[in-house]
XYZ file of C-alpha atoms in Angstrom:
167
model
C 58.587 150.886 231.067
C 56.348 151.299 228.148
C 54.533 147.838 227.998
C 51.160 147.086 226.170
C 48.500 145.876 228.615
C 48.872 142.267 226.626
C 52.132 140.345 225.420
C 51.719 140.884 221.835
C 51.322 136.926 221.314
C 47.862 136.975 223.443
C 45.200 137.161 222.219
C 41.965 136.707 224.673
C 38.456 135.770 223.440
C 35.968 138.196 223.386
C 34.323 136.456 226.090
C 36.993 137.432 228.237
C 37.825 141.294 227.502
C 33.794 141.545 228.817
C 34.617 140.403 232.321
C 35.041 142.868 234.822
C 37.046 140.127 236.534
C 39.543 139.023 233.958
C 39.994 142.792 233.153
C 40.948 143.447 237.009
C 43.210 140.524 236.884
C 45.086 141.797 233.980
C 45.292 145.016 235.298
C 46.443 143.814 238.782
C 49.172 141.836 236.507
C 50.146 144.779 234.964
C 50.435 146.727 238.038
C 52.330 144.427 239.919
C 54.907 144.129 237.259
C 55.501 148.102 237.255
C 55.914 148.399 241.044
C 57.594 145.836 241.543
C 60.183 147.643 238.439
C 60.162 150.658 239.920
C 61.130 149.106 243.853
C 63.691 146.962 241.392
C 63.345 144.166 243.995
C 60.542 141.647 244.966
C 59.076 142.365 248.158
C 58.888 146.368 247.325
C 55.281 146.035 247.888
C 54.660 144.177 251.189
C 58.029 146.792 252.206
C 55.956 149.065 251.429
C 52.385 148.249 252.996
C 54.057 147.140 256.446
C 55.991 150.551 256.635
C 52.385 152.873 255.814
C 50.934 150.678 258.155
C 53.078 151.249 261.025
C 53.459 154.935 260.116
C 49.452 155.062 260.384
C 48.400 152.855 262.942
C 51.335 153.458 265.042
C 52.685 150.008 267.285
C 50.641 146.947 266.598
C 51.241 143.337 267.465
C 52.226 141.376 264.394
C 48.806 139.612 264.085
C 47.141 143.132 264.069
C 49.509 144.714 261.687
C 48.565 141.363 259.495
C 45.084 141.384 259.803
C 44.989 145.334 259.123
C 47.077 144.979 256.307
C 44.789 142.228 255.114
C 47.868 140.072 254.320
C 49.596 136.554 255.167
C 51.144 136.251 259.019
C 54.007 134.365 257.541
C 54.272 137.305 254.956
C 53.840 139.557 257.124
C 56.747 137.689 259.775
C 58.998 137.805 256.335
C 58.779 141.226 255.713
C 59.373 142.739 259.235
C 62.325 140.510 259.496
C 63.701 142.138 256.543
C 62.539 145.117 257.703
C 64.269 144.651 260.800
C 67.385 143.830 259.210
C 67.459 146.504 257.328
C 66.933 148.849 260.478
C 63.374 150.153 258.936
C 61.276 148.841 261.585
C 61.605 147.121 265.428
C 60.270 144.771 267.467
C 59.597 145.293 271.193
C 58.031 143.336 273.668
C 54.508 143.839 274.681
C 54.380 145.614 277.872
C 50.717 144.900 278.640
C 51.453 140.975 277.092
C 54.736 139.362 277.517
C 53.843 136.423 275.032
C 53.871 139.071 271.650
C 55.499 141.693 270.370
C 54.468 145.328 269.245
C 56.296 146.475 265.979
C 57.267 149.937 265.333
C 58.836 152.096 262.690
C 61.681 153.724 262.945
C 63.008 156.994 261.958
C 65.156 155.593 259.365
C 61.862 153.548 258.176
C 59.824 156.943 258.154
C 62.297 158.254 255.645
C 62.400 155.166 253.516
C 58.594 155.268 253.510
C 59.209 158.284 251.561
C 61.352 157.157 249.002
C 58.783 154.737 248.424
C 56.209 157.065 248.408
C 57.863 158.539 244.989
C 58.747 155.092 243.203
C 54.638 153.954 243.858
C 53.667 157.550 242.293
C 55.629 156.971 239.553
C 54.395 153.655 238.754
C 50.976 154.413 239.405
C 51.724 157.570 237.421
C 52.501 154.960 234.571
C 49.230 152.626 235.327
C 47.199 155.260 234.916
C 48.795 157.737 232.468
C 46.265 157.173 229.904
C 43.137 158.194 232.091
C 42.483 162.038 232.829
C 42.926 163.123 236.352
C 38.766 162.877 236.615
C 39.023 159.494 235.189
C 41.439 158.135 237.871
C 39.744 159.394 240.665
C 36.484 158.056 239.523
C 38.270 154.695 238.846
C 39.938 154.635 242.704
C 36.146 155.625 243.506
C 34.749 152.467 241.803
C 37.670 150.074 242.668
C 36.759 151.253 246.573
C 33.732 150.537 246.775
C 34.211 146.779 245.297
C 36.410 146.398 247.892
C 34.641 148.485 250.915
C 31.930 145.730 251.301
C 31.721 144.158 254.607
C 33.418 140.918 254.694
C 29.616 139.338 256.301
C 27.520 141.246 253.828
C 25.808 138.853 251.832
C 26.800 138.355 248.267
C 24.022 138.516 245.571
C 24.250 135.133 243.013
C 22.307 133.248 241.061
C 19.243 134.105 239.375
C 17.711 135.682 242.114
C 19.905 138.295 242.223
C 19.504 138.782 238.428
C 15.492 139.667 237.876
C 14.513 142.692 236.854
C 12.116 144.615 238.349
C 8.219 143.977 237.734
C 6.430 147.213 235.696
């Protein structure tokens, strides 16, 4: 799955390549495209997610396991069906609620979530083969902390946010 960053018939501006943005776009392109190749189906990745979510968390209601997850209910609803139907993970009704349901994994879904714990090595393996062990963790490190920000912190723009201090 040797693929350049870039179809050879793009070529970005320069204004581009110096946007931490565009550059995590591409890269989440990129990334995408070699997990998904490795799971050698769509939906590899939300498979995936639900199933380390339920191993970690334990049973959740759907709308927890969705907001946890940070993704879609209807996505979320999707993938445990298939999930379900493929015997990886149950429903159950709430015992303290009788209006949801909790999800669990299930034993076969614990071993799945293992094969899938090799194919996302090995294409992260691939993302990242080009960085030095150091390198990678610093980049995870970086990437975190984007992404750790609380949701209510406030965001710095304009041109407040871009004086330099006085001397």
């Amino acid at each position: 799955m040797d693929e350049p960053l870039l179809q050879p018939e793009v070529d970005p501006p320069v204004r581009l390549w110096r946007l931490t943005s565009w550059l995590l776009h591409q890269a989440t392109a990129r990334a995408n495209r070699l997990v998904v190749g490795h799971f050698g189906r769509p939906g590899g990745r939300m498979r995936y997610a639900i199933l380390a979510g339920l191993d970690q968390f334990g049973s959740l209601s759907q709308a927890d396991l969705s907001r946890r997850l940070g993704i879609d209910r209807g996505d979320a609803v999707a993938g445990l069906n298939d999930l379900e139907r493929d015997g990886l993970a149950k429903r159950v009704p709430d015992p303290a609620d009788s209006r949801r349901n909790l999800v669990h994994i299930t034993p076969t879904g614990r071993e799945t979530l293992l094969e899938f714990d090799v194919l996302v090595d090995a294409a992260q393996g691939e993302l990242l083969r080009d960085l030095a062990p150091a390198e990678r963790v610093q980049l995870n490190a970086l990437l975190r902390r984007l992404l750790e920000r609380p949701a209510n912190a406030p965001a710095h723009t304009g041109a407040a946010s871009q004086k330099t201090p006085q001397s």
